[in-house]
XYZ file of C-alpha atoms in Angstrom:
694
model
C 105.175 79.351 105.529
C 108.828 79.984 106.417
C 110.363 83.095 107.926
C 112.301 83.665 104.714
C 109.153 83.812 102.597
C 107.629 86.254 105.050
C 110.642 88.507 104.865
C 110.787 88.699 101.065
C 108.006 91.303 100.692
C 109.658 93.424 103.348
C 113.014 93.398 101.557
C 111.335 94.006 98.210
C 109.960 97.394 99.161
C 112.486 100.191 98.597
C 111.400 103.554 100.006
C 113.278 106.849 99.779
C 115.122 108.034 102.838
C 112.783 109.535 105.406
C 115.197 112.268 106.432
C 115.742 113.256 102.777
C 112.012 113.573 102.280
C 111.912 115.606 105.494
C 114.800 117.818 104.326
C 113.273 118.273 100.859
C 109.884 119.001 102.396
C 111.412 121.388 104.936
C 113.455 123.064 102.181
C 110.464 123.457 99.914
C 108.332 124.596 102.832
C 111.030 127.019 103.978
C 111.506 128.333 100.444
C 107.745 128.743 100.059
C 107.594 130.476 103.445
C 110.501 132.768 102.535
C 109.028 133.523 99.119
C 105.635 134.113 100.717
C 107.361 136.257 103.348
C 109.139 138.149 100.578
C 105.858 138.708 98.760
C 104.209 139.642 102.048
C 106.982 142.100 102.923
C 106.908 143.411 99.366
C 103.169 143.881 99.731
C 103.740 145.637 103.031
C 106.388 147.763 101.353
C 104.005 148.504 98.489
C 101.319 149.504 100.962
C 103.865 151.524 102.940
C 105.063 153.169 99.746
C 101.484 153.895 98.794
C 100.664 155.093 102.304
C 103.724 157.300 102.577
C 103.263 158.528 99.013
C 99.621 159.272 99.727
C 100.582 161.018 102.959
C 103.212 163.046 101.104
C 100.765 163.961 98.353
C 98.058 164.680 100.928
C 100.434 166.902 102.893
C 101.419 168.697 99.711
C 97.746 169.170 98.841
C 97.069 170.506 102.322
C 100.004 172.902 102.146
C 98.953 174.035 98.668
C 95.422 174.565 99.945
C 96.730 176.734 102.765
C 98.988 178.671 100.373
C 96.133 179.331 97.958
C 93.731 180.275 100.714
C 96.279 182.603 102.351
C 97.166 184.137 98.985
C 93.513 184.760 98.171
C 92.911 186.136 101.640
C 95.926 188.446 101.284
C 94.722 189.646 97.861
C 91.299 190.205 99.302
C 92.743 192.352 102.092
C 94.757 194.350 99.544
C 91.618 194.892 97.440
C 89.624 196.024 100.466
C 92.402 198.421 101.540
C 92.442 200.018 98.096
C 88.633 200.163 98.050
C 88.544 202.366 101.142
C 91.325 204.685 99.973
C 90.062 208.284 99.404
C 91.275 208.388 95.816
C 89.232 205.324 94.877
C 86.125 206.496 96.750
C 86.408 209.958 95.163
C 86.826 208.465 91.704
C 83.736 206.305 92.226
C 81.633 209.346 93.213
C 82.986 211.266 90.243
C 82.181 208.459 87.857
C 78.610 208.185 89.149
C 78.178 211.933 88.711
C 79.601 211.794 85.184
C 77.268 208.913 84.186
C 74.290 210.805 85.467
C 75.374 213.966 83.719
C 75.745 212.087 80.461
C 72.352 210.444 80.879
C 73.768 206.970 80.731
C 71.581 205.511 83.427
C 68.816 203.412 81.898
C 70.464 203.113 78.492
C 70.699 199.591 77.102
C 74.040 197.905 77.340
C 74.663 197.345 73.604
C 74.147 201.061 72.947
C 76.537 201.911 75.729
C 79.115 199.458 74.419
C 78.951 200.956 70.950
C 79.105 204.496 72.350
C 82.218 203.806 74.502
C 83.815 201.354 72.137
C 86.957 203.383 71.857
C 88.086 203.866 75.458
C 85.528 201.662 77.242
C 85.771 203.975 80.250
C 84.431 207.284 81.551
C 88.055 208.284 82.145
C 87.367 210.266 85.302
C 89.950 211.157 88.014
C 93.216 211.007 86.049
C 95.110 211.271 89.361
C 93.435 208.132 90.675
C 94.337 206.348 87.438
C 97.977 207.322 87.870
C 97.817 206.297 91.530
C 96.515 202.890 90.670
C 99.062 202.364 87.859
C 101.855 203.107 90.306
C 100.561 200.340 92.576
C 100.556 197.657 89.859
C 104.197 196.683 90.196
C 104.515 196.812 93.991
C 101.358 194.786 94.441
C 102.179 192.472 91.492
C 98.820 193.359 89.983
C 98.299 193.021 86.254
C 95.219 195.251 85.972
C 92.885 197.392 88.112
C 89.345 198.431 87.167
C 87.032 200.790 89.064
C 83.319 201.091 88.249
C 80.848 203.612 89.518
C 77.561 202.635 91.183
C 75.868 201.691 87.879
C 78.615 199.320 86.774
C 80.227 201.621 84.209
C 83.986 201.739 83.982
C 85.165 204.869 85.758
C 88.933 204.294 85.964
C 90.966 201.521 84.228
C 94.699 200.938 84.189
C 94.353 199.175 80.810
C 91.749 199.132 78.118
C 88.950 196.878 79.228
C 87.084 194.469 77.015
C 83.658 195.810 78.153
C 82.370 199.193 79.184
C 79.435 197.968 81.225
C 80.332 195.512 84.048
C 77.005 195.324 85.825
C 76.017 192.289 83.808
C 79.127 190.330 84.947
C 78.815 187.798 87.717
C 81.831 189.052 89.672
C 80.374 192.581 89.726
C 76.979 191.382 90.876
C 78.529 189.174 93.554
C 80.740 191.979 94.855
C 77.850 194.472 94.808
C 75.621 192.000 96.619
C 78.059 190.393 99.061
C 80.686 193.083 99.373
C 83.425 190.847 97.957
C 83.404 188.483 95.009
C 85.074 185.122 94.928
C 88.438 184.935 93.296
C 88.324 184.143 89.635
C 91.222 182.995 87.509
C 91.368 183.515 83.790
C 93.940 182.725 81.178
C 95.047 185.781 79.228
C 95.896 184.486 75.802
C 97.446 187.787 74.748
C 99.727 187.930 77.784
C 100.114 184.136 77.854
C 99.534 184.126 81.561
C 96.827 183.434 84.059
C 95.501 186.156 86.316
C 93.438 185.969 89.486
C 90.668 188.561 89.763
C 89.064 189.819 92.985
C 86.324 192.458 93.244
C 85.226 194.374 96.318
C 82.595 197.060 96.779
C 83.664 200.680 97.254
C 81.715 202.407 99.976
C 81.209 206.114 100.440
C 80.319 205.984 104.084
C 77.464 203.576 104.350
C 76.444 203.891 100.703
C 77.878 201.787 97.901
C 79.809 203.975 95.510
C 81.195 201.407 93.107
C 83.205 198.217 92.660
C 87.007 197.818 92.505
C 88.401 194.821 90.593
C 92.031 193.712 90.816
C 93.632 191.186 88.440
C 96.670 189.786 90.239
C 99.635 188.075 88.674
C 99.872 184.390 89.624
C 103.666 184.282 89.528
C 104.071 184.657 93.348
C 101.309 182.088 93.925
C 102.918 179.662 91.485
C 106.232 180.022 93.308
C 104.464 179.418 96.609
C 102.740 176.336 95.179
C 106.054 174.939 93.908
C 107.564 175.473 97.357
C 104.531 173.945 99.091
C 104.642 170.904 96.788
C 108.215 169.966 97.842
C 108.671 167.803 94.772
C 104.959 167.064 94.313
C 103.321 168.739 91.392
C 100.505 171.153 92.366
C 97.807 172.208 89.904
C 94.812 174.439 90.503
C 91.843 173.533 88.322
C 88.651 175.396 87.682
C 85.237 173.771 87.574
C 85.901 172.726 83.961
C 89.121 170.866 84.915
C 91.242 173.494 83.155
C 94.593 174.202 84.755
C 94.465 177.687 86.198
C 97.648 177.562 88.212
C 100.441 175.037 88.053
C 103.951 174.603 89.348
C 104.719 173.695 85.748
C 104.076 176.856 83.767
C 103.750 174.877 80.539
C 100.626 173.180 81.917
C 98.678 176.396 82.400
C 95.521 176.469 80.310
C 95.587 172.724 79.624
C 92.719 170.414 80.422
C 93.265 167.697 83.019
C 90.679 164.939 82.964
C 90.064 162.142 85.434
C 91.301 164.021 88.467
C 89.595 163.211 91.797
C 86.828 165.555 92.810
C 87.584 165.835 96.537
C 85.641 167.692 99.214
C 86.249 170.788 101.287
C 88.986 169.029 103.275
C 91.788 166.733 102.219
C 90.290 163.798 100.330
C 91.523 160.232 99.859
C 94.205 159.518 97.306
C 93.244 157.931 94.004
C 94.958 156.432 90.963
C 94.659 158.682 87.928
C 96.160 159.039 84.459
C 97.784 162.391 83.730
C 99.097 162.615 80.165
C 98.857 158.784 79.963
C 101.139 158.487 83.017
C 99.867 156.571 86.100
C 99.854 158.914 89.062
C 98.559 159.196 92.591
C 96.520 162.348 93.166
C 94.717 164.169 95.978
C 92.245 167.003 95.260
C 90.932 169.597 97.740
C 88.490 172.472 97.330
C 89.408 176.170 97.728
C 87.861 179.541 96.861
C 84.437 178.551 98.157
C 84.605 175.282 96.245
C 85.103 176.881 92.837
C 88.672 175.665 92.452
C 90.310 172.317 93.038
C 93.869 172.133 94.257
C 95.279 168.857 92.916
C 98.535 167.416 94.231
C 99.731 164.525 92.073
C 102.923 162.589 91.476
C 103.805 159.660 89.161
C 103.758 156.272 90.875
C 107.186 155.542 89.383
C 108.601 158.588 91.156
C 107.018 157.476 94.428
C 108.389 153.935 94.067
C 111.858 155.283 93.129
C 112.201 156.729 96.611
C 111.954 153.209 98.044
C 114.148 151.466 95.476
C 116.924 151.008 98.020
C 114.463 149.513 100.508
C 113.167 147.099 97.862
C 116.750 146.131 96.972
C 117.539 145.569 100.664
C 114.409 143.402 100.964
C 115.455 141.289 97.954
C 118.998 140.931 99.345
C 117.596 140.004 102.768
C 115.353 137.376 101.217
C 118.312 135.955 99.271
C 120.437 135.880 102.426
C 117.630 134.078 104.267
C 117.421 131.535 101.438
C 121.178 130.957 101.639
C 120.950 130.605 105.426
C 118.028 128.212 104.997
C 120.030 126.116 102.529
C 122.957 126.073 104.960
C 120.686 125.043 107.811
C 119.115 122.320 105.653
C 122.569 120.995 104.682
C 123.642 120.957 108.338
C 120.338 119.381 109.355
C 120.698 116.803 106.569
C 124.134 115.805 107.852
C 122.931 115.733 111.443
C 119.825 113.666 110.640
C 121.858 111.336 108.428
C 124.416 110.792 111.202
C 122.058 110.606 114.179
C 118.827 109.191 112.752
C 118.901 108.020 109.121
C 122.071 105.876 109.214
C 121.202 104.221 112.577
C 117.601 103.760 111.472
C 118.752 102.198 108.178
C 121.051 99.846 110.083
C 118.215 98.930 112.441
C 115.852 98.378 109.487
C 118.391 96.085 107.779
C 118.862 94.229 111.068
C 115.083 93.862 111.476
C 114.742 92.597 107.866
C 117.582 90.116 108.465
C 115.904 88.921 111.683
C 112.582 88.636 109.817
C 114.435 86.510 107.214
C 115.689 84.250 110.024
C 119.278 85.544 110.118
C 120.205 86.057 113.778
C 123.933 86.340 113.073
C 123.787 90.074 112.292
C 125.795 92.340 114.588
C 124.785 95.892 115.513
C 127.150 98.654 116.449
C 126.987 99.541 120.102
C 125.164 102.855 120.576
C 126.038 104.996 123.571
C 123.459 107.739 122.975
C 120.491 108.067 125.316
C 117.995 109.227 122.715
C 115.216 107.119 121.191
C 117.451 105.746 118.406
C 120.119 104.701 120.912
C 117.567 103.029 123.142
C 115.972 101.293 120.149
C 119.388 100.136 118.886
C 120.282 98.644 122.260
C 116.842 97.040 122.598
C 117.031 95.451 119.117
C 120.589 94.260 119.803
C 119.428 92.624 123.043
C 116.432 91.138 121.228
C 118.664 89.676 118.478
C 120.973 88.198 121.149
C 118.021 86.617 122.960
C 116.582 85.318 119.674
C 119.993 83.864 118.796
C 120.127 82.079 122.143
C 116.539 80.946 121.684
C 117.307 79.541 118.211
C 120.369 77.714 119.551
C 118.344 76.287 122.441
C 115.554 75.176 120.084
C 118.086 73.578 117.707
C 119.783 71.747 120.597
C 116.429 70.574 121.941
C 115.415 69.424 118.461
C 118.631 67.434 118.095
C 118.156 65.865 121.517
C 114.530 65.066 120.696
C 115.595 63.466 117.410
C 118.226 61.364 119.173
C 115.681 60.278 121.795
C 113.151 59.314 119.137
C 115.813 57.262 117.330
C 116.641 55.457 120.572
C 112.944 54.897 121.347
C 112.367 53.563 117.827
C 115.351 51.168 118.113
C 114.196 50.032 121.580
C 110.658 49.396 120.376
C 111.964 47.399 117.410
C 114.050 45.285 119.759
C 111.037 44.886 122.084
C 108.902 43.819 119.123
C 111.513 41.222 118.069
C 111.844 39.918 121.627
C 108.054 39.755 121.990
C 107.816 37.779 118.762
C 110.517 35.404 119.945
C 108.759 34.949 123.295
C 105.470 34.247 121.514
C 107.140 31.667 119.285
C 108.845 30.013 122.291
C 105.589 30.001 124.254
C 103.829 28.334 121.322
C 106.512 25.610 121.214
C 106.265 25.102 124.961
C 102.483 24.864 124.739
C 102.708 22.239 122.018
C 105.294 20.257 124.007
C 103.164 20.531 127.152
C 100.179 19.193 125.222
C 102.242 16.331 123.915
C 103.554 15.659 127.449
C 100.005 15.669 128.802
C 98.972 13.105 126.204
C 102.018 10.967 127.036
C 101.293 11.094 130.767
C 97.688 10.139 130.069
C 98.921 7.149 128.146
C 101.253 6.299 131.031
C 98.331 6.484 133.407
C 96.361 4.083 131.250
C 99.340 1.760 130.999
C 99.829 1.766 134.777
C 96.337 0.231 135.179
C 97.513 -2.842 133.357
C 100.924 -2.725 135.057
C 99.779 -5.144 137.740
C 98.610 -7.529 135.068
C 101.991 -7.321 133.424
C 103.940 -7.922 136.600
C 105.067 -11.210 135.138
C 106.787 -9.352 132.405
C 108.247 -6.773 134.844
C 111.791 -7.306 133.806
C 111.004 -6.652 130.217
C 108.833 -3.728 131.221
C 111.597 -2.421 133.451
C 113.974 -2.414 130.541
C 111.386 -0.587 128.448
C 110.873 1.791 131.384
C 114.600 2.480 131.575
C 114.610 3.334 127.897
C 111.550 5.539 128.220
C 112.960 7.159 131.351
C 116.104 7.988 129.360
C 113.960 9.570 126.654
C 111.913 11.413 129.270
C 115.083 12.645 130.926
C 116.384 13.944 127.617
C 113.032 15.617 126.941
C 113.065 17.154 130.437
C 116.574 18.391 129.890
C 115.544 19.935 126.601
C 112.426 21.532 128.129
C 114.471 22.820 131.024
C 117.012 24.296 128.615
C 114.162 25.926 126.658
C 112.637 27.286 129.830
C 116.043 28.602 130.931
C 116.440 30.302 127.542
C 112.906 31.687 127.865
C 113.729 32.918 131.357
C 116.877 34.627 130.047
C 114.907 36.131 127.157
C 112.214 37.267 129.567
C 114.916 38.784 131.793
C 116.380 40.620 128.833
C 112.856 41.714 127.784
C 112.172 42.918 131.324
C 115.433 44.861 131.369
C 114.608 46.346 127.949
C 111.112 47.242 129.110
C 112.532 48.864 132.239
C 115.098 50.740 130.089
C 112.293 51.795 127.734
C 110.297 53.024 130.748
C 113.320 54.994 131.926
C 113.853 56.411 128.399
C 110.179 57.365 128.213
C 110.485 59.042 131.615
C 113.577 60.915 130.392
C 111.652 61.830 127.232
C 108.847 63.153 129.452
C 111.379 65.264 131.378
C 112.799 66.557 128.068
C 109.276 67.328 126.867
C 108.637 69.258 130.084
C 111.851 71.191 129.398
C 110.560 71.880 125.883
C 107.272 73.072 127.410
C 109.249 75.382 129.729
C 111.196 76.597 126.702
C 107.928 77.241 124.852
C 106.744 79.202 127.905
C 109.967 81.205 127.688
C 109.298 81.852 123.988
C 105.816 83.074 124.867
C 107.265 85.394 127.478
C 109.744 86.685 124.908
C 106.869 87.189 122.450
C 104.894 89.131 125.051
C 107.991 91.216 125.878
C 108.509 91.836 122.155
C 104.868 92.908 121.825
C 105.311 95.275 124.773
C 108.503 96.568 123.172
C 106.676 97.061 119.866
C 103.811 98.818 121.673
C 106.271 101.140 123.457
C 108.086 101.835 120.180
C 104.738 102.569 118.459
C 103.795 104.937 121.293
C 107.164 106.678 121.022
C 106.747 106.893 117.235
C 103.247 108.376 117.656
C 104.612 110.851 120.182
C 107.469 111.811 117.818
C 104.996 112.498 114.985
C 106.685 112.801 111.542
C 110.105 112.071 113.092
C 108.841 108.760 114.366
C 107.596 107.103 111.190
C 110.765 105.027 111.014
C 110.167 103.896 114.605
C 106.593 102.941 113.703
C 107.909 100.686 110.869
C 110.397 99.013 113.235
C 107.670 98.623 115.875
C 105.382 96.988 113.300
C 108.124 94.538 112.270
C 108.938 93.739 115.914
C 105.205 93.218 116.597
C 104.948 90.853 113.641
C 108.067 88.961 114.773
C 106.516 88.662 118.246
C 103.289 87.362 116.679
C 105.248 84.812 114.626
C 107.183 83.716 117.752
C 103.915 83.378 119.680
C 102.356 81.298 116.843
C 105.462 79.078 116.664
C 105.348 78.681 120.450
C 101.666 77.685 120.315
C 102.348 75.121 117.558
C 105.362 73.768 119.466
C 103.294 73.558 122.648
C 100.582 71.635 120.783
C 103.229 69.229 119.435
C 104.753 68.856 122.892
C 101.285 68.146 124.322
C 100.828 65.408 121.701
C 104.280 63.985 122.501
C 103.525 64.061 126.230
C 100.244 62.265 125.576
C 102.027 59.591 123.529
C 104.719 59.323 126.187
C 102.041 58.876 128.861
C 100.332 56.132 126.831
C 103.775 54.526 126.198
C 104.540 54.728 129.903
C 101.238 53.000 130.772
C 101.801 50.354 128.078
C 105.380 49.857 129.287
C 104.160 49.459 132.852
C 101.710 46.781 131.639
C 104.536 45.143 129.661
C 106.782 45.219 132.746
C 104.005 43.649 134.826
C 103.359 40.978 132.171
C 107.101 40.262 131.788
C 107.412 39.867 135.546
C 104.445 37.460 135.485
C 105.957 35.485 132.600
C 109.302 35.404 134.413
C 107.623 34.020 137.553
C 105.694 31.421 135.538
C 108.857 30.408 133.710
C 110.678 30.086 137.046
C 107.870 27.847 138.331
C 107.972 25.767 135.127
C 111.752 25.456 135.451
C 111.322 24.305 139.035
C 108.685 21.801 137.850
C 111.054 20.430 135.183
C 113.759 20.194 137.814
C 111.397 18.057 139.874
C 110.542 16.046 136.736
C 114.248 15.470 136.091
C 114.758 14.423 139.678
C 111.715 12.124 139.439
C 113.078 10.599 136.226
C 116.396 9.929 137.949
C 114.564 8.293 140.785
C 112.480 6.306 138.237
C 115.693 5.111 136.687
C 116.897 4.040 140.118
C 113.569 2.384 140.777
C 113.671 0.590 137.455
C 117.208 -0.533 138.188
C 116.115 -2.043 141.408
C 112.988 -3.673 139.901
C 114.916 -6.737 139.239
C 116.082 -6.805 142.832
C 112.730 -5.782 144.323
C 110.021 -7.226 142.149
C 107.903 -7.824 145.218
C 107.654 -4.053 145.591
C 106.234 -3.631 142.106
C 102.662 -3.138 143.193
C 103.564 -0.446 145.651
C 105.832 1.197 143.138
C 103.108 1.134 140.508
C 100.734 2.873 142.925
C 103.330 5.481 143.655
C 103.934 5.902 139.916
C 100.196 6.354 139.400
C 100.048 9.074 142.004
C 103.097 10.798 140.557
C 101.690 10.553 137.031
C 98.472 12.159 138.218
C 100.462 14.985 139.797
C 102.548 15.329 136.670
C 99.385 15.501 134.536
C 98.035 18.339 136.704
C 101.371 20.233 136.519
C 101.474 19.791 132.778
C 98.005 21.287 132.399
C 99.025 24.214 134.616
C 102.179 24.679 132.526
C 100.124 24.659 129.319
C 97.783 27.320 130.731
C 100.813 29.397 131.781
C 102.253 29.091 128.289
C 98.964 30.354 126.858
C 99.095 33.334 129.223
C 102.718 33.971 128.149
C 101.608 33.955 124.489
C 98.743 36.402 125.240
C 101.113 38.658 127.185
C 103.579 38.536 124.308
C 100.859 39.636 121.879
C 99.793 42.445 124.244
C 103.448 43.508 124.622
C 103.811 43.493 120.838
C 100.727 45.759 120.537
C 102.136 48.057 123.230
C 105.443 48.101 121.421
C 103.659 49.103 118.222
C 101.912 51.928 120.132
C 105.293 53.068 121.499
C 106.739 52.898 117.982
C 103.806 55.017 116.655
C 104.323 57.610 119.414
C 108.063 57.614 118.706
C 107.359 58.143 114.987
C 104.990 61.033 115.804
C 107.644 62.504 118.092
C 110.243 62.057 115.355
C 107.969 63.835 112.829
C 107.412 66.719 115.282
C 111.150 66.858 115.905
C 111.768 66.973 112.134
C 109.314 69.866 111.725
C 110.932 71.713 114.624
C 114.369 71.036 113.118
C 113.197 72.430 109.739
C 111.832 75.553 111.423
C 115.045 76.035 113.392
C 117.145 75.170 110.340
C 115.892 78.302 108.588
C 117.375 80.432 111.361
C 121.014 81.529 111.157
C 122.758 82.415 114.403
């Protein structure tokens, strides 16, 4: 699998910009936070509006409660002051006396009502009646009524609806307790509400009667309007009818759904008044018989904070605009300082993963993580470029060496074949020579018998000696050629040994280079580990660094794998070189042995040639020295025996030369196989390096 095929999936993935996703996420998060903050502040404002509105309504209810209680207390004091006045006490005694004189005591109430249906009063003490009428306006009293001890009307400022009051609750309460609770009633004829108070009239320690005052509510209504300070105040009876109200049109109307409240200021509640949502607070007054209700529409409460709500909306809008401005500025900053450099580094990493080491990075002078990463990747690309160039150069040198080794082994194989052929010829000639010498030895036995024909034999001997001399010359020439060929073979073998040694040195350099690649891979892994740690430390900002670290780690892994494969190939080449070196050493030793044997054979043929020359001289002198024939024949026999032994030795040497030639041919084939393996490894390395562009 090539680097280019590994890089294609990396280049095929197109992911959106990290800083844009960060900006969009930060913008959405900021907008959500601002909107949530706006809702939160609006909720706080709503609660503050509700709290302040409730406090305002509660304060108004408290003030109204105080106003009502003080007004009732003041009316009670006025009633008690009138009850102890002499005129009122005198009128009460007079009324009691009149009732007794008329025999009214013990009469049933309906009879009394029919009897006094006209005036509904005993009409005693006209002066007291005038006195009380004069006090109506100053005291803002609508009506005064004085009963005697039996509950009959003694003095009235206006015509009463009943003559007998003893059956009324207010009269019984006042007679029993000394003072009755205030009671409000709506006068339909006068279209107004009056507040009635009754107090007992004492004549010394005895009870003489009861004085009832019906006060006008106009002063109390004005006080309630002032106490409300913009909050509507209503006073309701136990039936939820409006007794008193700052709005005079509401008097006598029924208000439903109002909070009940306790003796003190109660909690505010949401109510509907005339189908309008309102906040209301109800408190008890007049011994719990009345409820003072302070209420205000929620729209009116919220209107007071409309400016605050508007300011909150404007503030939220301003914060959104500021957030957008900050995001735009942050987008530009991140694009300039992180995204653009990171994109450039990613493209550089993808190009390196694709095997393109020719990419150039801009020099970064910043000291942040991006600057450090940019400088580290630039240095890594430079080192990878140098590494690729070194590998390519080593591959070319290895290819050239393998070509030379292959050519040398072919030449060695040809020379070995030629030596084997020459050795075979020499062996055949030596065999033929041995047979000839054997024949000469047999002929020398009968040489003495043929002494008579010595002259003729001498002539034949001269002819044979000429042939033998020619054969010796030819054998010597062949041996000289074999010696030259063996010298050339020895030189070639020595040159091959030197080339193999140089190839071993080059292989060691390749091994050192592979070690360097491993070191670079380990450094790259350390760099990737550091980058991954920095990316993990940077969190979301470091995801781009984590991607680069992963790619650098994978490149380091690929470099380490390539280094391991190259080291395995180099180990195989070194093994082949070692076997070639051993085979070459054996070939050198065999060639030296063949050269020595050939030198000995050449020396032997030189002696043969010299012996032939001497034989020619001897044959020439046969005619002059026939008497020395016997001795000469003996000498020839001895020399023929020696020549036969030398010929056998030469034949054995030729056989050894042939065996050595075959062994050298096998060694040459082994060297050729190792050279082919080295050439194949060099081709694979060249293909791997060829995919890299520096």
